[in-house]
Structure formats: structure tokens, C-alpha cells
Coordinates of C-alpha atoms in Angstrom, one line a residue:
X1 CA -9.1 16.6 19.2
X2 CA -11.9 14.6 17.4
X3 CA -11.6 10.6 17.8
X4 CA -10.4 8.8 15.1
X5 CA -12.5 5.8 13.6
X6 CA -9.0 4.3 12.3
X7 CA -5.3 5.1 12.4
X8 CA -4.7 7.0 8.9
X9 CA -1.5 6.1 6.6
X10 CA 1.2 8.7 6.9
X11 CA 3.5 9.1 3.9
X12 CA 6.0 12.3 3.5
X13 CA 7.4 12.8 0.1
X14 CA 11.0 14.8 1.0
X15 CA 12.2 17.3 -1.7
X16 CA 15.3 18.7 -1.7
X17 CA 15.7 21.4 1.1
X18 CA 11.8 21.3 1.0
X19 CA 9.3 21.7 -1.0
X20 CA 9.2 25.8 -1.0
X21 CA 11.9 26.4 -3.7
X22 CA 13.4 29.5 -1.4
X23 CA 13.8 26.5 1.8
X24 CA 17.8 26.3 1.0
X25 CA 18.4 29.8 2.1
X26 CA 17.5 28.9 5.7
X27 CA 19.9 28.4 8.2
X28 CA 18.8 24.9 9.4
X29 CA 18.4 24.0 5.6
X30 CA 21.7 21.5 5.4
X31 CA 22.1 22.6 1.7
X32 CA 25.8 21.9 1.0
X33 CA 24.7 18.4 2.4
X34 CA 21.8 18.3 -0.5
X35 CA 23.8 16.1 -2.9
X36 CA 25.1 13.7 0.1
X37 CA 24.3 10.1 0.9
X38 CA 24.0 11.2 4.3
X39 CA 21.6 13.7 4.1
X40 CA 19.2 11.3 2.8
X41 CA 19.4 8.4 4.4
X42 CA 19.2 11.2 8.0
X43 CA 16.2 12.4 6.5
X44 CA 14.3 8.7 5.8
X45 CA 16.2 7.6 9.3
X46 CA 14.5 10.0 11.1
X47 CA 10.4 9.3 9.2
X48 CA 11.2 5.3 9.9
X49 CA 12.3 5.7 13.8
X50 CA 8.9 8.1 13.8
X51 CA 7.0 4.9 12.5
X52 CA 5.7 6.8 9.1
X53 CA 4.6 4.3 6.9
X54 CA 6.3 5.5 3.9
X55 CA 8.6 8.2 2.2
X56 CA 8.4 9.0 -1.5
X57 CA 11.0 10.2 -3.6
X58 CA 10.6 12.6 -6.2
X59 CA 12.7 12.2 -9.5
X60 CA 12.4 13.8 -13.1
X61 CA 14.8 14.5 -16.0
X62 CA 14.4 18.2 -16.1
X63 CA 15.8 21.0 -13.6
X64 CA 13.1 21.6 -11.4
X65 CA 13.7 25.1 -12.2
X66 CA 14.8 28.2 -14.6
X67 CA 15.1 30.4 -11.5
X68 CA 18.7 30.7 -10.4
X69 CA 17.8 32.0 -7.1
X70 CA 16.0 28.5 -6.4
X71 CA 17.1 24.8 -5.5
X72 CA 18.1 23.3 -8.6
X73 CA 19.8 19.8 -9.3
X74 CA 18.8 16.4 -7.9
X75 CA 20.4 12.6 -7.0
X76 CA 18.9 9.3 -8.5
X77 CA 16.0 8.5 -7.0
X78 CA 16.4 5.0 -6.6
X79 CA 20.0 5.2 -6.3
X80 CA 19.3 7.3 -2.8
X81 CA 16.6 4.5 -1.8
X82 CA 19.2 1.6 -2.3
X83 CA 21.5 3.5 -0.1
X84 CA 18.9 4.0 2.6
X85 CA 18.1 0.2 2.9
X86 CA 20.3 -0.3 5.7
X87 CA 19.8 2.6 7.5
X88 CA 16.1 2.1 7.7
X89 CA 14.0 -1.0 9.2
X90 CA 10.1 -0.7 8.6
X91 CA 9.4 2.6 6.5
X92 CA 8.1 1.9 2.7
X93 CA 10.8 3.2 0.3
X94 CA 9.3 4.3 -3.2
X95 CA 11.1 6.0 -5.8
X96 CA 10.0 7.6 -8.4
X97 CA 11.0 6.5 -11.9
X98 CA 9.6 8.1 -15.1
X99 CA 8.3 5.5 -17.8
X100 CA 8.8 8.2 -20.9
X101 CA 12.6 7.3 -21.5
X102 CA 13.0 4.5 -19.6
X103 CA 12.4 0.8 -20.9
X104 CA 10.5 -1.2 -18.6
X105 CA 12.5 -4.1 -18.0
X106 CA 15.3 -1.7 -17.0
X107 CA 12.4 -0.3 -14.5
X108 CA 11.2 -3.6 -13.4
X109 CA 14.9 -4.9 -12.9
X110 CA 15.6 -1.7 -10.5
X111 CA 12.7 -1.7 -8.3
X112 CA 12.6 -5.3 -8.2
X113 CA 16.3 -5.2 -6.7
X114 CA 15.2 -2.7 -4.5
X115 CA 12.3 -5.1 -3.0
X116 CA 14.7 -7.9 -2.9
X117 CA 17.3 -5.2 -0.9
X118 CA 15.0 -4.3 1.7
X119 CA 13.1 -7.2 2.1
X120 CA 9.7 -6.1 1.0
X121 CA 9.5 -2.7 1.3
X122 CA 9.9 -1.0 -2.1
X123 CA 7.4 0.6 -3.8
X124 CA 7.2 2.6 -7.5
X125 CA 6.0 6.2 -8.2
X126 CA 5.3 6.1 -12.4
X127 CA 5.5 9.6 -13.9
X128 CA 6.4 10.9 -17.1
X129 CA 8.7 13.1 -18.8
X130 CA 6.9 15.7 -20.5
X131 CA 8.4 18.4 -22.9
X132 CA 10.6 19.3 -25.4
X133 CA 13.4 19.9 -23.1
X134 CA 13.6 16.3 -21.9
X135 CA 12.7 14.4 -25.0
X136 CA 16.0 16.3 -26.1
X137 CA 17.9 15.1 -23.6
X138 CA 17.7 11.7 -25.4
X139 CA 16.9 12.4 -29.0
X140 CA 15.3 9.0 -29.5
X141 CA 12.1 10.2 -30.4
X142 CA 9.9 14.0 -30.6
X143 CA 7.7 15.4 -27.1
X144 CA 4.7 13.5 -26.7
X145 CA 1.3 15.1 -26.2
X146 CA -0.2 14.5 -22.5
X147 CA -2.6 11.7 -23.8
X148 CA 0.3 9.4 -25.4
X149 CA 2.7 9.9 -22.8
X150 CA 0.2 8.4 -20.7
X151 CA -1.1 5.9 -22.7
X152 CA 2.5 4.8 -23.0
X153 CA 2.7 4.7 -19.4
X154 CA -0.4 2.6 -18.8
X155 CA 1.4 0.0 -21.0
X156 CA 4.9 0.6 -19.2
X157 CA 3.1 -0.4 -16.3
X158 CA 1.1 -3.7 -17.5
X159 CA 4.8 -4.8 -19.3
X160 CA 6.9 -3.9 -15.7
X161 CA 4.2 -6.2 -13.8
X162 CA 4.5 -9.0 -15.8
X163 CA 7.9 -8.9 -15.9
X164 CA 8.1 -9.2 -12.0
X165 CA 5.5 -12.2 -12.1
X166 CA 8.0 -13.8 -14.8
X167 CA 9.4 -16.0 -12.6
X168 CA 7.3 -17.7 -9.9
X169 CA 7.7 -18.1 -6.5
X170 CA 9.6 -21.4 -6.5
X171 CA 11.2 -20.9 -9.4
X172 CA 14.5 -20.9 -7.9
X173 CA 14.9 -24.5 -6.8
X174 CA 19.0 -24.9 -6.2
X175 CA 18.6 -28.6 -6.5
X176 CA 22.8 -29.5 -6.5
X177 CA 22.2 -33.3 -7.7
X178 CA 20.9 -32.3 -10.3
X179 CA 22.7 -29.1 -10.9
X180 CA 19.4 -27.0 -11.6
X181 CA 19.6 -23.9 -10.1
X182 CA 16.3 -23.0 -11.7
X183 CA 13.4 -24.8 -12.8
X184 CA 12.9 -23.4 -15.9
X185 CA 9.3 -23.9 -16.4
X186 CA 8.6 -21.8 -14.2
X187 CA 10.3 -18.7 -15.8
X188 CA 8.2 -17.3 -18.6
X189 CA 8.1 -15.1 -21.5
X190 CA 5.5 -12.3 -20.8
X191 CA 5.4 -11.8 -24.7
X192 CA 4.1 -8.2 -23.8
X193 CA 3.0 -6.6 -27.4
X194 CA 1.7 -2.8 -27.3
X195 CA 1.8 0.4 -29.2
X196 CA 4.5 1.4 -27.7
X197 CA 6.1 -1.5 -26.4
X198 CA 7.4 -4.9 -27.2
X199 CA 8.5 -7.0 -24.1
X200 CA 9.3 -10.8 -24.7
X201 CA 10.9 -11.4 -20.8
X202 CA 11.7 -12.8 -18.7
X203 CA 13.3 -10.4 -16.1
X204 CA 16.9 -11.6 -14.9
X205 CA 15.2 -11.0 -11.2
X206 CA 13.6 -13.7 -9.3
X207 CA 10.0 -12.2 -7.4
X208 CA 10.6 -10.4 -5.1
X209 CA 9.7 -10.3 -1.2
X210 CA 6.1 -8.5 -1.9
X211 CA 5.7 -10.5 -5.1
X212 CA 4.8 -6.9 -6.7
X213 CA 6.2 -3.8 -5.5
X214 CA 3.5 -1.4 -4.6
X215 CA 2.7 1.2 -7.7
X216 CA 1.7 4.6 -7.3
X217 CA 0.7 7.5 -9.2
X218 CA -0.2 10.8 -8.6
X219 CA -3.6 12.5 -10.1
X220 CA -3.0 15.4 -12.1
X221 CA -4.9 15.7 -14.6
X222 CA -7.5 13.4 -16.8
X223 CA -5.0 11.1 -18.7
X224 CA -2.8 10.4 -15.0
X225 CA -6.0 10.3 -13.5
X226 CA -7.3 6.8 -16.3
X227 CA -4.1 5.0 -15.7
X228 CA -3.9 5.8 -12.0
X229 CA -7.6 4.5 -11.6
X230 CA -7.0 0.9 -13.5
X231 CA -3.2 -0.1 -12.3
X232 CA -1.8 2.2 -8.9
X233 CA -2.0 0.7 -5.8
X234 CA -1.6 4.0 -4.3
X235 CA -3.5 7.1 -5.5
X236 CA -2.1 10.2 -4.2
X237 CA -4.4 13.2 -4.7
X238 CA -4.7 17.3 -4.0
X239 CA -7.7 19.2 -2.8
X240 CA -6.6 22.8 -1.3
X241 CA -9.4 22.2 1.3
X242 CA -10.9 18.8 3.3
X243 CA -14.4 19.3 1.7
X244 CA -12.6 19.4 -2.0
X245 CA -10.5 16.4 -1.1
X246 CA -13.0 14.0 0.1
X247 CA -15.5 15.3 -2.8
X248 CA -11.9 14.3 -5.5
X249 CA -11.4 10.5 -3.3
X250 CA -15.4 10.1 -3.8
X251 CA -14.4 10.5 -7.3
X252 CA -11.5 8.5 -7.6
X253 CA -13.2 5.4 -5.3
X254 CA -16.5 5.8 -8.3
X255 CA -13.9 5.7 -11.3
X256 CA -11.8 2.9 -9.9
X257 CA -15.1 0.9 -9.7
X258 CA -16.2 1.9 -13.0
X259 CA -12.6 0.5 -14.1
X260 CA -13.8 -3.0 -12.8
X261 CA -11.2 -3.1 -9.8
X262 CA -12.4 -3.4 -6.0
X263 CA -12.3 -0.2 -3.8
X264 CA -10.3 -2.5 -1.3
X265 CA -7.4 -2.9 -3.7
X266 CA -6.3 0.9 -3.6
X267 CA -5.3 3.2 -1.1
X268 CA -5.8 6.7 -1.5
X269 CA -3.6 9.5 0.0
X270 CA -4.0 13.6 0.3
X271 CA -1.2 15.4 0.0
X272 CA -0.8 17.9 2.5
X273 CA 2.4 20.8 2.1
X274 CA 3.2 21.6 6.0
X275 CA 5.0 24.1 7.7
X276 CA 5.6 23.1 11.4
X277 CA 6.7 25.7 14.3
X278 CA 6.3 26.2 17.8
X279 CA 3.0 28.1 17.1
X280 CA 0.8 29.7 14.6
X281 CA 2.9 33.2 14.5
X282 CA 5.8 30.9 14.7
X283 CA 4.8 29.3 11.0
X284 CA 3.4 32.2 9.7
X285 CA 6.5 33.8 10.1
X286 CA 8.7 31.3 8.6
X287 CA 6.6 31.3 5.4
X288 CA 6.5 34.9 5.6
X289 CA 10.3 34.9 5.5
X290 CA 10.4 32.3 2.4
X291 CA 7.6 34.4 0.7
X292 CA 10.0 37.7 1.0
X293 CA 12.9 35.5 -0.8
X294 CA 10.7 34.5 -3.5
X295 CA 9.5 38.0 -3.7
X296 CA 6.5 36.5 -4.3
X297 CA 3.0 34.9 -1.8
X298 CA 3.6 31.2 -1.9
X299 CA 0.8 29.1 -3.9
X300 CA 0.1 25.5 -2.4
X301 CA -0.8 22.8 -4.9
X302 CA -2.5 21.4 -2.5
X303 CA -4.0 21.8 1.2
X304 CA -1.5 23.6 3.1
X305 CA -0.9 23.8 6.9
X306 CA 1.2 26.4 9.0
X307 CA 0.8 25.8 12.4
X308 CA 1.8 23.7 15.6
X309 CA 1.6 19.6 16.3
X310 CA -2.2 20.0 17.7
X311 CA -3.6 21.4 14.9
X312 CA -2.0 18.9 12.5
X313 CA -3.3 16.1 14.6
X314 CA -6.8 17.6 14.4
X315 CA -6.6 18.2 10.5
X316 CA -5.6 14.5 10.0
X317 CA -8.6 13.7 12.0
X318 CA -10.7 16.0 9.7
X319 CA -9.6 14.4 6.6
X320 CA -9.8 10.8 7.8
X321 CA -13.2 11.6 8.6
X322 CA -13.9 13.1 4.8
X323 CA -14.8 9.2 3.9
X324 CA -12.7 8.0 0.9
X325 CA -9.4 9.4 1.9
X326 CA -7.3 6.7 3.4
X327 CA -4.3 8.9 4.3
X328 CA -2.3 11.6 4.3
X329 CA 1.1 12.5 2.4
X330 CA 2.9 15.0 4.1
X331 CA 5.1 17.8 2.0
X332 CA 7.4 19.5 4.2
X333 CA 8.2 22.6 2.6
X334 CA 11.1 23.1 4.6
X335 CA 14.1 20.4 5.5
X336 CA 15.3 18.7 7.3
X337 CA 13.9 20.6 10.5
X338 CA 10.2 20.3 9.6
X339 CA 10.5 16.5 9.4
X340 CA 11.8 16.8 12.6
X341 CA 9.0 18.7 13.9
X342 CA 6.8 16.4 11.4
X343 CA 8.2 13.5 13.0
X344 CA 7.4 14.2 16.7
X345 CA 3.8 15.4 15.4
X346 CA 2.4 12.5 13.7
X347 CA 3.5 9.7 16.6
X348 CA 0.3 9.8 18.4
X349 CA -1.3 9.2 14.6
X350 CA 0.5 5.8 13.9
X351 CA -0.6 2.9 14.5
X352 CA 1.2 1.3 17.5
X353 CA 1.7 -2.2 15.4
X354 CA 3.6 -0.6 12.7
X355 CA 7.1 -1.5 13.4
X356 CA 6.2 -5.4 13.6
X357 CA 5.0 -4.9 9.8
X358 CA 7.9 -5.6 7.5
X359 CA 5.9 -6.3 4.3
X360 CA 4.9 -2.9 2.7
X361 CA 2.4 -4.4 1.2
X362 CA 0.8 -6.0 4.4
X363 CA 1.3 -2.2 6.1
X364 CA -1.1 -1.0 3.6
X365 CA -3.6 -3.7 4.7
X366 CA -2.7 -5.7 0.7
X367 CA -2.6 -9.3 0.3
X368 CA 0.5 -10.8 -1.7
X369 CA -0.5 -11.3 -5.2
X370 CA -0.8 -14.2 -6.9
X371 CA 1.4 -14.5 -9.9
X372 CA -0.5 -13.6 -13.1
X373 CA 1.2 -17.2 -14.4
X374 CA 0.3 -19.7 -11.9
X375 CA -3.1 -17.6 -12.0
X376 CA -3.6 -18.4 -15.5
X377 CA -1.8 -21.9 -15.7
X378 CA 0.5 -20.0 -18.8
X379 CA 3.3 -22.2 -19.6
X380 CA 6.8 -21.3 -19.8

């Protein structure tokens, strides 16, 4: 197995019975359990006793399908994180929550909570809600073209930031002889004015443990790609081989420069669909056997690996050594045995110190931020 020069940042993102939309017809798939608190917090119980340094959670408005034959339905995103914060001791939890039909103070106010819940380790996925379909769902306003929804989101995310800087660190006081549970200087309007939005603030939630919550974004295409290179945190990105993704985090590393932001201040992740087994004929069969469900050869979205624990170990070597990639997000595209498998595989790949990390934000190497208020000397 190559040497690596640094231990890589494991992520999984867990869909449903997996990502493979045929995955609920195994056996070992658990899908009567799919719409359970249990199942979930198993799931994210098992990545955190593996010591993976974070688990996203997908969420949209829409079915993720038409096809009756496949998985269809989902639970709240950050509704199953909440529930998982006692069940779970180091691992990152980050939700997604689309920005499209959602305000941001309500935004900011949930993953804020969620922060303050498990003391430091919430993040945010931003997406958007794209379509007819889901702008019906609502009937506040007509479907959005790619470009506005995410210029809206780029705003959604500059309005949700300030709101979590709204109140500074030592805002809350609790001074009884004076009966001040608050010094209220040091709560502050974020008088946030955009084309789509208009925030006055505060939030109702004190700053939270990480001061901000991490925020990610996935690159999908040119408009993600802007906003994900001036605000996320976290850049998750797809290359269906190790040559393509180091040549797309070269890219991303150039354009967040080119934004006028420090190459140190984001963190950017592959994302890898896996399908674990015993052996290689072990894995090809099980995709085989999805594939003949589907009626149809499986296409990845990204790099995909069927095979045993070794040769994942050596393609995580492979892609840390593709320069800007800083990590790995795993997509099991079948649960919850192939996190099992996943979990077992990945242990020699962590970093022995994790589990003394509580801070997400300090597990991704980040400093705490200052708060944008006491950085500028704003007034209340």
C-alpha cells in the first residue's frame, strides 16, 4: 500500500438503503426500518465508533424518484441529526437544508440549535430546490432558472452567517443583580439587504460552540461551483477517475484564490460511490445483482469502487496523493451493511487523535472565527 504523506478526511454521506436506487431489495437492506429513528442514528453510531470524521445527510423537497420500483420517500434531515446527537460523541453531523424555500433565519435558527446540541459539531450542506414540481409545492413564487436559484443561495448564505455572528460571544452575561440576562450591545441587527432577501436580525440563538457551523456545498455545475468557491468551508467534488479529480480540486484551489479567499480556509472532498465485499467477484456480483433489478448497468456520478478493504485503502492513498484533494466522501451504495464493511475499512486511514477532537471545526484543521461584529467594531 503506498505511504501516506497525511491522514486524509473521511466523510460518508448515507442515503436511504444506499445510494443504488435498487439497494432496498436486498436482504440485509433494513428497509421497513428506513423511516425509523433507529435506523439512523445505527447508521451514524456505527461511522462515529469507526472514527469518520463526518456524515452528511442528504435532503430535498422532491421524491427522489418517478420509478415505483425504487426507494422513494425521505425523513427531515436535520430532524434525524438532532436525534443522533446523543447517540454520537465525535463524528461531524451536517444536514442538508435547501435555501430555495426556506428563509434564512429559519435556517440559521436550526443549525445553530444543532451546534449548540452537540456541542460543536454541526455543520450545513446548502442546496437548492430546482423545478417546477417543488416551487409548486409552495406556490410562493414561479421555478427559478439555475443562475437565480444560485445567486439567491449565495445571498442565503452571507444573511445565515451574519445571523449566527448576531450575538457575540459574551453576549449572554446572566448578571442576577442587575437582572441582565443579556448585554444587549452586544446583540446586533445584521440589516442584511439583497435581491432576494431582506434580513434585519438578530437571531433568537446565542453563537454557537464553533462560532459558525461549517458550510458545505457540493460542485455541480458553474453557478454551485461560484458560490461554493467564495463561502463553503467544505467543497465536495466528482471526478469518475483520480487523474480527473485532482485536475477538478486544481481547479477549485485556482478559483477559490481568484475569489480572494486563502486555500487554507477550505477543505476539499472527492466523493467516492463504494461497494464493499469480501473480494472483487464478491462486489462485482452484488452490483451485478442491483444492475439486473434496475434492468439497467449502473452509471456512477462519480469514481466508483467495487472491491475489498485493501484496495480502498490503496485508492485513498492514490487520491490523497492527487495534490489538492483533501479527502474523501464515501457513498455507500448499499446500507447499512456496506457501512459496516466501510467502517472496518477506513480505521487504519484515520487519524489516531480523532476522538480527542470535539470541535468540528478544529477536526478539519479551522480556527474559530471571529465574529464579523467585534471584527468590525459594528455597534448594536
Amino acid at each position: 500500500m503506498p505511504e501516506l504523506r497525511h491522514h486524509p478526511l473521511i466523510a460518508v454521506d448515507l442515503h436511504g438503503a444506499g445510494l443504488h436506487p435498487q439497494a432496498w431489495r436486498r436482504p440485509d437492506s433494513r428497509a421497513e426500518d428506513l423511516f425509523t429513528a433507529g435506523y439512523w442514528t445505527g447508521l451514524l453510531g456505527v461511522a462515529d465508533r469507526a472514527g469518520i470524521d463526518l456524515a452528511f445527510l442528504g435532503d430535498s423537497f422532491a421524491l427522489a424518484s418517478t420509478g415505483h420500483a425504487e426507494q422513494r420517500g425521505q425523513l427531515d434531515a436535520v430532524a434525524i441529526a438532532s436525534r443522533a446527537v446523543t447517540s454520537t460523541r465525535t463524528i461531524g453531523l451536517v444536514p442538508t437544508v435547501t435555501v430555495t424555500h426556506t428563509e434564512p433565519f429559519h435556517v440559521s435558527k436550526a443549525i445553530a440549535s444543532l451546534d449548540h446540541a452537540s456541542l460543536g459539531r454541526a455543520g450545513w450542506q446548502v442546496d437548492v430546490s430546482a423545478g417546477r414540481a417543488q416551487a409548486q409545492l409552495f406556490g410562493r413564487k414561479e421555478p427559478q432558472d439555475d443562475e437565480d436559484l444560485w445567486s439567491e443561495a449565495s445571498e442565503a448564505i452571507e444573511a445565515v452567517r451574519l445571523l449566527w455572528d448576531s450575538w457575540e460571544d459574551d453576549a449572554e452575561i446572566r448578571d442576577v443583580a442587575t437582572g441582565r440576562f443579556v448585554d444587549r450591545d452586544k446583540l446586533h441587527y445584521i440589516d442584511f439587504e439583497g435581491t432576494h432577501f431582506s434580513v434585519k436580525g438578530p437571531s433568537i440563538t446565542p453563537r454557537s460552540p464553533q462560532g459558525q457551523s461549517l458550510v458545505v456545498l457540493g460542485v455541480h455545475d458553474e453557478h454551485s461551483r461560484r458560490v461554493a468557491v467564495s463561502h463553503a468551508d467544505v467543497i465536495r467534488i466528482s471526478g469518475l477517475t483520480v487523474d480527473a479529480a485532482g485536475r477538478a480540486a486544481a481547479d477549485i484551489s485556482r478559483d477559490v484564490v481568484e475569489a480572494g479567499r486563502d486555500r487554507s480556509a477550505v477543505r476539499i472532498l472527492l466523493d467516492v460511490e463504494v461497494l464493499l465485499a469480501a473480494d472483487h467477484s464478491g462486489a462485482a456480483r452484488d452490483l451485478a445483482q442491483l444492475e439486473n433489478w434496475a434492468g439497467t448497468g449502473y452509471e456512477p456520478r462519480s469514481l466508483l469502487y467495487r472491491g475489498d478493504a485493501a484496495g480502498l485503502a490503496d485508492l485513498v492513498a492514490n487520491v490523497a496523493r492527487a495534490g489538492e484533494v483533501d479527502g474523501v466522501t464515501f457513498r455507500p451504495l448499499a446500507l447499512p451493511s456496506g457501512l459496516d464493511t466501510l467502517a472496518e475499512a477506513v480505521r487504519p486511514l484515520l487519524r489516531p487523535d480523532g476522538g480527542d477532537v470535539r470541535l468540528l471545526r478544529e477536526r478539519l484543521g479551522f480556527d474559530r472565527p471571529t465574529n464579523h461584529f467585534t471584527r468590525t467594531g459594528l455597534s448594536a
